[in-house]
Structure formats: structure tokens, C-alpha cells
mmCIF file of C-alpha atoms in Angstrom:
data_model
loop_
_atom_site.group_PDB
_atom_site.id
_atom_site.type_symbol
_atom_site.label_atom_id
_atom_site.label_comp_id
_atom_site.label_asym_id
_atom_site.label_seq_id
_atom_site.Cartn_x
_atom_site.Cartn_y
_atom_site.Cartn_z
ATOM 1 C CA UNK A 27 0.000 0.000 0.000
ATOM 2 C CA UNK A 28 1.369 3.410 -0.840
ATOM 3 C CA UNK A 29 0.291 7.023 -0.922
ATOM 4 C CA UNK A 30 -1.647 8.874 1.749
ATOM 5 C CA UNK A 31 -3.313 6.408 4.075
ATOM 6 C CA UNK A 32 -6.127 7.060 6.501
ATOM 7 C CA UNK A 33 -5.820 5.406 9.911
ATOM 8 C CA UNK A 34 -8.975 4.559 11.825
ATOM 9 C CA UNK A 35 -9.099 2.948 15.283
ATOM 10 C CA UNK A 36 -10.712 -0.466 15.690
ATOM 11 C CA UNK A 37 -12.289 -1.398 19.009
ATOM 12 C CA UNK A 38 -14.169 -4.230 20.620
ATOM 13 C CA UNK A 39 -17.208 -2.814 22.388
ATOM 14 C CA UNK A 40 -18.368 -4.917 25.329
ATOM 15 C CA UNK A 41 -21.898 -4.451 26.663
ATOM 16 C CA UNK A 42 -23.875 -6.486 29.185
ATOM 17 C CA UNK A 43 -26.964 -8.173 27.822
ATOM 18 C CA UNK A 44 -29.877 -9.952 29.409
ATOM 19 C CA UNK A 45 -28.472 -13.316 28.320
ATOM 20 C CA UNK A 46 -24.738 -12.638 28.655
ATOM 21 C CA UNK A 47 -22.236 -10.208 27.191
ATOM 22 C CA UNK A 48 -22.268 -8.771 23.673
ATOM 23 C CA UNK A 49 -18.962 -8.064 21.957
ATOM 24 C CA UNK A 50 -19.018 -5.935 18.820
ATOM 25 C CA UNK A 51 -16.032 -5.159 16.622
ATOM 26 C CA UNK A 52 -16.248 -1.599 15.286
ATOM 27 C CA UNK A 53 -14.201 0.634 13.017
ATOM 28 C CA UNK A 54 -14.426 3.914 14.933
ATOM 29 C CA UNK A 55 -14.617 6.748 12.465
ATOM 30 C CA UNK A 56 -16.825 9.235 14.293
ATOM 31 C CA UNK A 57 -17.012 12.543 12.457
ATOM 32 C CA UNK A 58 -13.449 12.253 11.156
ATOM 33 C CA UNK A 59 -14.236 10.240 8.024
ATOM 34 C CA UNK A 60 -12.577 11.810 4.989
ATOM 35 C CA UNK A 61 -14.989 12.453 2.121
ATOM 36 C CA UNK A 62 -13.264 9.720 0.078
ATOM 37 C CA UNK A 63 -14.365 7.135 2.660
ATOM 38 C CA UNK A 64 -17.873 8.491 3.130
ATOM 39 C CA UNK A 65 -19.266 6.023 0.592
ATOM 40 C CA UNK A 66 -21.384 2.901 0.493
ATOM 41 C CA UNK A 67 -18.377 1.003 -0.878
ATOM 42 C CA UNK A 68 -16.328 1.824 2.229
ATOM 43 C CA UNK A 69 -19.218 0.905 4.556
ATOM 44 C CA UNK A 70 -19.250 -2.540 2.912
ATOM 45 C CA UNK A 71 -15.468 -2.785 3.350
ATOM 46 C CA UNK A 72 -15.876 -1.910 7.048
ATOM 47 C CA UNK A 73 -17.927 -5.100 7.421
ATOM 48 C CA UNK A 74 -14.994 -7.030 5.918
ATOM 49 C CA UNK A 75 -12.569 -5.353 8.334
ATOM 50 C CA UNK A 76 -14.764 -6.184 11.330
ATOM 51 C CA UNK A 77 -15.077 -9.817 10.233
ATOM 52 C CA UNK A 78 -11.313 -10.047 9.674
ATOM 53 C CA UNK A 79 -10.599 -8.673 13.164
ATOM 54 C CA UNK A 80 -12.991 -11.216 14.721
ATOM 55 C CA UNK A 81 -10.969 -13.962 13.021
ATOM 56 C CA UNK A 82 -7.604 -12.507 14.112
ATOM 57 C CA UNK A 83 -8.079 -11.800 17.812
ATOM 58 C CA UNK A 84 -9.694 -13.575 20.760
ATOM 59 C CA UNK A 85 -12.749 -11.334 21.013
ATOM 60 C CA UNK A 86 -14.409 -13.562 23.631
ATOM 61 C CA UNK A 87 -11.492 -12.960 26.020
ATOM 62 C CA UNK A 88 -12.019 -9.178 26.062
ATOM 63 C CA UNK A 89 -13.943 -8.067 29.171
ATOM 64 C CA UNK A 90 -14.272 -4.310 28.608
ATOM 65 C CA UNK A 91 -14.464 -1.975 25.633
ATOM 66 C CA UNK A 92 -10.929 -1.856 24.262
ATOM 67 C CA UNK A 93 -9.068 -0.455 21.283
ATOM 68 C CA UNK A 94 -7.546 -3.483 19.559
ATOM 69 C CA UNK A 95 -5.698 -1.815 16.692
ATOM 70 C CA UNK A 96 -6.020 0.375 13.645
ATOM 71 C CA UNK A 97 -7.051 -0.112 10.073
ATOM 72 C CA UNK A 98 -5.021 1.697 7.427
ATOM 73 C CA UNK A 99 -7.016 2.528 4.322
ATOM 74 C CA UNK A 100 -6.036 3.871 0.939
ATOM 75 C CA UNK A 101 -8.747 6.416 0.072
ATOM 76 C CA UNK A 102 -8.029 5.876 -3.631
ATOM 77 C CA UNK A 103 -8.455 2.095 -3.785
ATOM 78 C CA UNK A 104 -10.144 1.272 -0.437
ATOM 79 C CA UNK A 105 -7.379 -1.313 0.065
ATOM 80 C CA UNK A 106 -6.917 -1.802 3.807
ATOM 81 C CA UNK A 107 -4.753 -3.550 6.364
ATOM 82 C CA UNK A 108 -5.417 -4.210 10.046
ATOM 83 C CA UNK A 109 -2.600 -3.607 12.504
ATOM 84 C CA UNK A 110 -3.173 -5.123 15.924
ATOM 85 C CA UNK A 111 -2.501 -2.915 18.954
ATOM 86 C CA UNK A 112 1.088 -3.393 20.084
ATOM 87 C CA UNK A 113 2.148 -5.164 16.870
ATOM 88 C CA UNK A 114 5.406 -4.210 15.208
ATOM 89 C CA UNK A 115 4.884 -2.124 12.070
ATOM 90 C CA UNK A 116 7.386 -2.315 9.247
ATOM 91 C CA UNK A 117 7.543 0.302 6.501
#
């Protein structure tokens, strides 16, 4: 991936539920989404990111809402990579 990348935090949100605990993986963009990512195509890609993160980390072991990493996105191609919190990043 090259060029200007957008970094968005990824968190696991933990909420108590009547029948247990719900754990949701979310790309946290808030109001800081660049116009290039404010598209239906990116919203569909966010679902892919969230699914990928569920497969990569032990979500069921997380007891409170926690930032688990970042997703780097190319606004031009919507190509993305997930970087787990505390992981070594090579450039």
C-alpha cells in the first residue's frame, strides 16, 4: 500500500446483555471520516474489516471496551490492512 493512508481505530465494544455479554467489533470513524471514505463502498469494506478482526483476535477474552488496533485505508483504492494494537509495524 502506498500514498496517503487514513488510519482509523478499531475497538471491541463490550456491553452487558440480558443473556450474557455482547462483543461488537467496530471501526471507529466518528465525524473524522474523509470524504473519500464516506461512501457505500467503504461501509461494505468496514464489514470485511470487522469480520477479519474477529478472526484474528480472541474477542471472547475481552472483558471491557478496548481499542484493539487500527485499520489503514487507501482512500483511492479502499485497500486496507489491520494492525493489531502493540504489533510491530514495518515500513
